[in-house]
XYZ file of C-alpha atoms in Angstrom:
380
model
C 38.532 -13.574 3.421
C 35.997 -12.073 5.830
C 33.491 -9.337 4.956
C 35.699 -6.481 6.180
C 38.703 -7.763 4.234
C 36.509 -8.130 1.167
C 35.246 -4.567 1.561
C 38.819 -3.328 1.797
C 39.674 -5.247 -1.339
C 36.700 -3.669 -3.081
C 37.926 -0.218 -2.076
C 41.464 -0.890 -3.250
C 40.437 -2.481 -6.517
C 37.848 -0.032 -7.785
C 37.578 3.665 -8.378
C 34.475 5.598 -7.392
C 32.923 5.016 -10.809
C 33.409 1.283 -10.364
C 36.249 0.831 -12.870
C 38.588 -2.022 -12.027
C 42.129 -0.812 -11.412
C 43.493 -4.091 -12.715
C 41.295 -4.431 -15.774
C 41.491 -0.873 -17.073
C 38.503 -0.148 -19.256
C 38.050 -3.642 -20.632
C 35.773 -5.238 -18.029
C 32.510 -4.048 -16.524
C 32.742 -4.502 -12.783
C 29.912 -5.314 -10.434
C 30.034 -1.757 -9.056
C 29.848 -0.275 -12.548
C 26.761 -2.353 -13.262
C 25.125 -1.234 -10.015
C 25.807 2.413 -10.852
C 24.359 1.877 -14.320
C 21.047 0.472 -13.079
C 20.908 3.152 -10.346
C 21.461 5.844 -13.024
C 24.436 7.236 -11.075
C 27.755 8.528 -12.358
C 29.555 7.839 -9.084
C 28.986 6.506 -5.579
C 27.418 8.897 -3.061
C 28.335 9.337 0.587
C 25.654 9.177 3.262
C 25.962 12.940 3.765
C 25.571 13.638 0.055
C 22.488 11.445 -0.175
C 20.865 12.617 3.071
C 22.327 15.995 4.094
C 21.846 17.627 7.461
C 19.884 15.776 10.103
C 17.593 13.781 7.805
C 18.763 10.403 9.097
C 17.941 11.277 12.715
C 14.239 10.763 11.999
C 14.634 7.249 10.594
C 13.270 4.215 12.444
C 14.056 0.579 11.824
C 10.823 -1.286 11.129
C 12.046 -4.684 9.964
C 14.843 -6.692 8.433
C 15.529 -9.183 5.700
C 18.163 -11.874 5.492
C 20.543 -9.409 3.842
C 19.011 -6.015 4.565
C 17.805 -3.475 7.097
C 14.360 -1.952 6.589
C 13.640 1.565 7.797
C 11.144 4.372 7.380
C 11.498 8.102 7.828
C 9.832 9.617 10.875
C 9.372 12.886 9.001
C 7.965 11.225 5.896
C 6.219 8.069 7.049
C 5.334 7.239 3.456
C 9.036 6.574 2.757
C 10.222 2.989 3.185
C 13.931 2.276 2.705
C 15.653 -1.059 2.245
C 19.393 -0.822 3.046
C 21.337 -3.657 1.416
C 25.100 -4.020 2.001
C 26.933 -5.164 -1.128
C 30.373 -6.634 -1.668
C 32.547 -8.263 -4.364
C 32.363 -4.934 -6.204
C 35.797 -5.289 -7.808
C 34.863 -8.515 -9.563
C 33.798 -8.589 -13.223
C 30.029 -8.475 -13.322
C 29.769 -11.617 -15.420
C 31.235 -13.532 -12.458
C 28.583 -12.191 -10.076
C 25.629 -12.128 -12.465
C 22.623 -14.289 -11.534
C 24.292 -15.465 -8.321
C 22.876 -15.033 -4.843
C 25.243 -12.080 -4.349
C 23.864 -10.104 -7.302
C 21.647 -7.160 -6.313
C 21.185 -5.971 -9.905
C 18.135 -8.180 -10.648
C 16.267 -6.772 -7.649
C 16.998 -3.203 -8.751
C 15.820 -3.914 -12.306
C 12.677 -5.730 -11.171
C 11.779 -3.138 -8.510
C 12.165 -0.344 -11.041
C 10.116 -2.083 -13.722
C 7.273 -3.267 -11.488
C 6.875 0.143 -9.871
C 5.524 1.382 -13.210
C 2.453 -0.797 -12.667
C 1.578 0.974 -9.414
C 0.054 3.792 -11.484
C -3.517 3.275 -12.671
C -2.851 5.338 -15.797
C -1.110 2.506 -17.661
C -2.610 -0.381 -19.637
C -1.341 -2.736 -16.939
C -1.893 -1.793 -13.327
C -2.279 -3.230 -9.850
C -2.511 -1.427 -6.500
C -0.470 -4.176 -4.831
C 2.928 -2.925 -6.016
C 4.789 -0.100 -4.300
C 5.727 3.102 -6.070
C 9.491 3.557 -6.317
C 11.041 6.865 -5.237
C 14.562 5.912 -6.253
C 17.550 3.577 -5.902
C 20.937 4.813 -4.698
C 24.417 3.399 -4.276
C 26.090 4.775 -1.132
C 29.461 4.259 0.545
C 30.625 4.750 4.126
C 30.410 3.562 7.706
C 26.918 2.773 8.887
C 25.620 6.120 10.230
C 25.345 6.519 14.003
C 21.722 7.641 13.606
C 20.851 4.350 11.943
C 22.822 2.396 14.545
C 20.626 4.060 17.166
C 17.556 3.051 15.159
C 18.920 -0.507 15.038
C 19.392 -0.527 18.827
C 15.852 0.689 19.432
C 14.453 -2.040 17.203
C 16.629 -4.662 18.914
C 15.031 -3.871 22.271
C 12.042 -5.994 21.248
C 14.370 -8.979 20.897
C 13.224 -9.827 17.377
C 16.375 -8.959 15.453
C 18.392 -11.745 13.838
C 20.885 -9.572 11.956
C 24.299 -8.536 13.275
C 24.656 -4.946 14.439
C 25.879 -2.945 11.408
C 28.721 -1.294 13.353
C 31.049 -3.830 11.694
C 30.872 -1.997 8.363
C 33.945 0.058 7.514
C 34.317 3.325 5.605
C 34.807 1.245 2.462
C 31.430 -0.477 2.715
C 28.966 0.031 -0.141
C 25.175 -0.195 0.106
C 22.221 -0.130 -2.242
C 19.199 1.769 -0.916
C 15.811 1.007 -2.466
C 13.338 3.748 -1.519
C 9.626 3.064 -1.991
C 6.243 3.903 -0.579
C 5.574 2.538 2.884
C 3.427 -0.545 2.329
C 2.577 -1.222 5.978
C 3.634 -4.057 8.276
C 4.499 -7.612 7.330
C 1.678 -10.101 6.940
C 3.094 -11.970 9.916
C 2.692 -8.888 12.145
C -0.632 -7.684 10.751
C -3.686 -8.273 12.948
C -6.590 -8.916 10.649
C -10.066 -8.354 12.026
C -12.313 -10.508 9.868
C -12.107 -13.678 7.837
C -13.023 -11.630 4.770
C -9.825 -9.610 5.163
C -7.783 -12.801 4.872
C -9.712 -13.763 1.743
C -9.168 -10.261 0.352
C -5.389 -10.510 0.782
C -5.410 -13.811 -1.101
C -7.561 -12.328 -3.880
C -5.285 -9.353 -4.254
C -2.214 -11.567 -4.480
C -3.756 -13.921 -7.034
C -4.954 -11.065 -9.253
C -1.624 -9.234 -9.052
C 0.428 -12.341 -9.767
C -1.922 -13.124 -12.668
C -1.248 -9.689 -14.164
C 2.512 -10.052 -13.689
C 2.532 -13.537 -15.181
C 0.680 -12.329 -18.251
C 2.719 -9.173 -18.826
C 6.179 -10.206 -17.628
C 6.228 -14.003 -17.249
C 6.961 -13.175 -13.624
C 7.648 -15.476 -10.688
C 8.257 -14.081 -7.216
C 9.883 -17.266 -5.868
C 10.082 -16.017 -2.259
C 6.595 -14.909 -1.237
C 6.803 -15.720 2.456
C 5.032 -13.798 5.224
C 7.809 -11.211 5.541
C 7.641 -10.281 1.862
C 4.010 -9.193 1.937
C 3.234 -5.838 3.528
C -0.305 -5.040 4.665
C -2.017 -1.879 5.825
C -5.588 -0.843 6.420
C -7.324 0.793 3.485
C -11.056 0.818 2.932
C -11.690 1.287 -0.765
C -12.415 -0.555 -3.980
C -9.195 -1.670 -5.666
C -8.697 -1.176 -9.387
C -6.864 -3.653 -11.617
C -6.052 -3.095 -15.294
C -4.932 -5.926 -17.552
C -4.062 -5.050 -21.127
C -6.293 -1.984 -20.966
C -9.322 -3.716 -19.443
C -10.438 -2.941 -15.905
C -11.912 -4.843 -12.980
C -12.645 -3.768 -9.413
C -12.247 -5.659 -6.146
C -13.489 -4.499 -2.709
C -10.557 -4.353 -0.291
C -12.509 -5.414 2.824
C -10.483 -2.767 4.655
C -6.977 -4.035 3.794
C -4.470 -3.691 0.993
C -1.323 -5.782 0.564
C 1.931 -5.148 -1.300
C 4.556 -7.487 -2.722
C 8.158 -6.668 -1.800
C 11.662 -8.130 -2.100
C 12.459 -9.379 -5.589
C 15.902 -10.743 -4.720
C 15.030 -14.239 -5.964
C 12.418 -13.285 -8.569
C 12.269 -13.991 -12.288
C 10.968 -11.559 -14.924
C 11.103 -11.086 -18.677
C 11.298 -7.504 -19.941
C 11.149 -7.614 -23.710
C 13.779 -10.157 -24.707
C 15.727 -9.783 -21.453
C 15.245 -12.452 -18.796
C 16.277 -11.315 -15.306
C 16.622 -13.996 -12.635
C 18.780 -15.436 -9.876
C 20.147 -18.959 -10.149
C 18.756 -20.437 -6.945
C 20.705 -23.657 -7.392
C 23.687 -21.783 -5.925
C 21.741 -21.005 -2.724
C 21.727 -24.347 -0.939
C 20.493 -22.772 2.307
C 17.115 -22.171 0.659
C 16.466 -25.893 0.459
C 18.319 -27.252 3.480
C 17.919 -26.980 7.216
C 15.159 -27.957 9.584
C 11.871 -28.771 7.938
C 9.307 -25.959 7.827
C 6.626 -24.812 5.412
C 8.784 -22.134 3.798
C 11.611 -24.559 3.031
C 9.039 -27.072 1.801
C 7.803 -24.530 -0.761
C 11.369 -23.888 -1.927
C 11.921 -27.617 -2.356
C 8.655 -27.908 -4.268
C 9.794 -25.060 -6.521
C 13.007 -26.938 -7.211
C 11.017 -30.070 -8.043
C 8.882 -28.092 -10.504
C 11.702 -26.122 -12.131
C 14.597 -28.558 -11.985
C 17.905 -26.855 -12.703
C 16.706 -24.302 -15.282
C 15.945 -21.269 -13.113
C 15.962 -18.987 -16.157
C 12.827 -20.686 -17.488
C 9.298 -19.461 -16.760
C 7.163 -21.757 -14.634
C 4.240 -19.907 -13.006
C 3.361 -22.946 -10.903
C 5.860 -21.536 -8.397
C 3.502 -18.608 -7.756
C 0.685 -21.076 -7.093
C 2.871 -22.906 -4.567
C 3.377 -19.699 -2.592
C -0.322 -18.799 -2.676
C -1.150 -22.268 -1.327
C 1.434 -21.709 1.428
C -0.338 -18.455 2.339
C -3.727 -20.171 2.433
C -2.243 -22.645 4.921
C -1.042 -19.718 7.017
C -4.511 -18.189 7.178
C -6.055 -21.538 8.099
C -3.823 -21.670 11.184
C -3.731 -17.940 11.984
C -5.915 -16.366 14.639
C -8.445 -13.633 14.010
C -8.976 -11.259 16.947
C -7.089 -13.714 19.134
C -9.301 -16.672 18.265
C -8.993 -19.613 15.937
C -11.128 -19.518 12.824
C -14.553 -21.153 13.009
C -14.723 -24.472 11.192
C -16.921 -23.017 8.453
C -14.169 -20.535 7.531
C -11.466 -23.195 7.738
C -13.477 -25.367 5.369
C -13.808 -22.453 2.960
C -10.041 -21.923 2.989
C -9.342 -25.639 2.606
C -11.640 -25.708 -0.417
C -9.873 -22.638 -1.790
C -6.482 -24.327 -1.363
C -7.703 -27.506 -3.053
C -8.899 -25.556 -6.076
C -5.772 -23.399 -6.283
C -3.530 -26.476 -6.056
C -5.118 -27.730 -9.270
C -4.034 -24.612 -11.186
C -0.754 -24.276 -13.054
C -0.587 -20.486 -12.726
C -2.207 -17.587 -10.906
C -3.531 -16.390 -14.247
C -5.406 -19.691 -14.526
C -6.544 -19.424 -10.896
C -7.901 -15.921 -11.470
C -10.127 -17.264 -14.243
C -11.683 -20.012 -12.112
C -15.364 -19.199 -11.758
C -16.455 -18.677 -8.127
C -12.939 -19.286 -6.803
C -13.331 -16.849 -3.920
C -17.057 -16.293 -3.603
C -20.458 -17.252 -4.887
C -22.026 -13.878 -4.528
C -21.513 -10.830 -6.691
C -19.687 -10.887 -10.026
C -17.267 -8.287 -11.290
C -16.147 -8.391 -14.926
C -12.692 -9.818 -15.490
C -10.863 -8.541 -18.558
C -11.237 -11.700 -20.587
C -13.512 -12.516 -23.465
C -15.156 -15.497 -21.817
C -14.395 -15.380 -18.093
C -15.387 -13.466 -14.965
C -14.150 -13.034 -11.433
C -16.450 -13.294 -8.475
C -15.726 -11.180 -5.448
C -17.398 -10.382 -2.172
C -19.564 -7.323 -1.847
């Protein structure tokens, strides 16, 4: 069955509140579960969600393996991830924790957005505020097809044109702050900005490990957004505060499709053993990290193993070693500093442990880390 046939089956098998026509009221369907985590009573149409000419101002700014990424021209702070979903007529317990399940990403995005506020006992500036999550049905709007065409002119698109989606197609839209451009597209101006991005990621992952037993599990260059921001960044861990100079940049984690989190007694994760494409194919650094994750975790993807976060940070250090700054390769002194940083991070079993390593990033000025016997060192 192809995608269009599956979408038709979804339409025929479910009502607009997601109830299976075959199962009556006995089984929770995938669509019902999506509506529950989106806090919706029923599916919206595009016109109901974005009335008038709102969509005409949207621009495509990127894409994921399963999504289109857009921002509003009228409200540039709005970043929207459009994710087509299918198999909506199936019982949710058949979809749960598979690579097709969007529910974990919705739950994780919603929960982590609460840490973007500095008023809580746990806070990091490297998570995006969430405006809302919506479930929408209908043909892909012509305004967004135009946005897709404009983006495709640069020749970078790998996704199929969304014109294939029928009137029965459902989507989940995750609407957040605009976090900037991907790390791959960001042009950093100084070596210290690269170090700052790594610091921010280590500190944020350390906070998430400690509070949520969190693993991102897919922290490649496209899942880190960066924009210019010249300020001191504030981190709060269990009510205690530390400050880190931004060096003119701030980064944000995005895309929790493959992530693992524990919220109270609930463990939310995706069973990556069902996604063979993550580990196969031509050899590259991203696939190598996925294979290393599998070696560390084995077959128990529900379990918490923060070493996976360390693997991704080491991958990012490698990227900065090879990346160019202002069109030039890094001087050897900076490469040696990054190589030393990678060596020391590789020895850690978690980002929380890495964040407690004295002089990990610098040997200059100290800022207090919220721990009884440890401190972070950061650049002035």
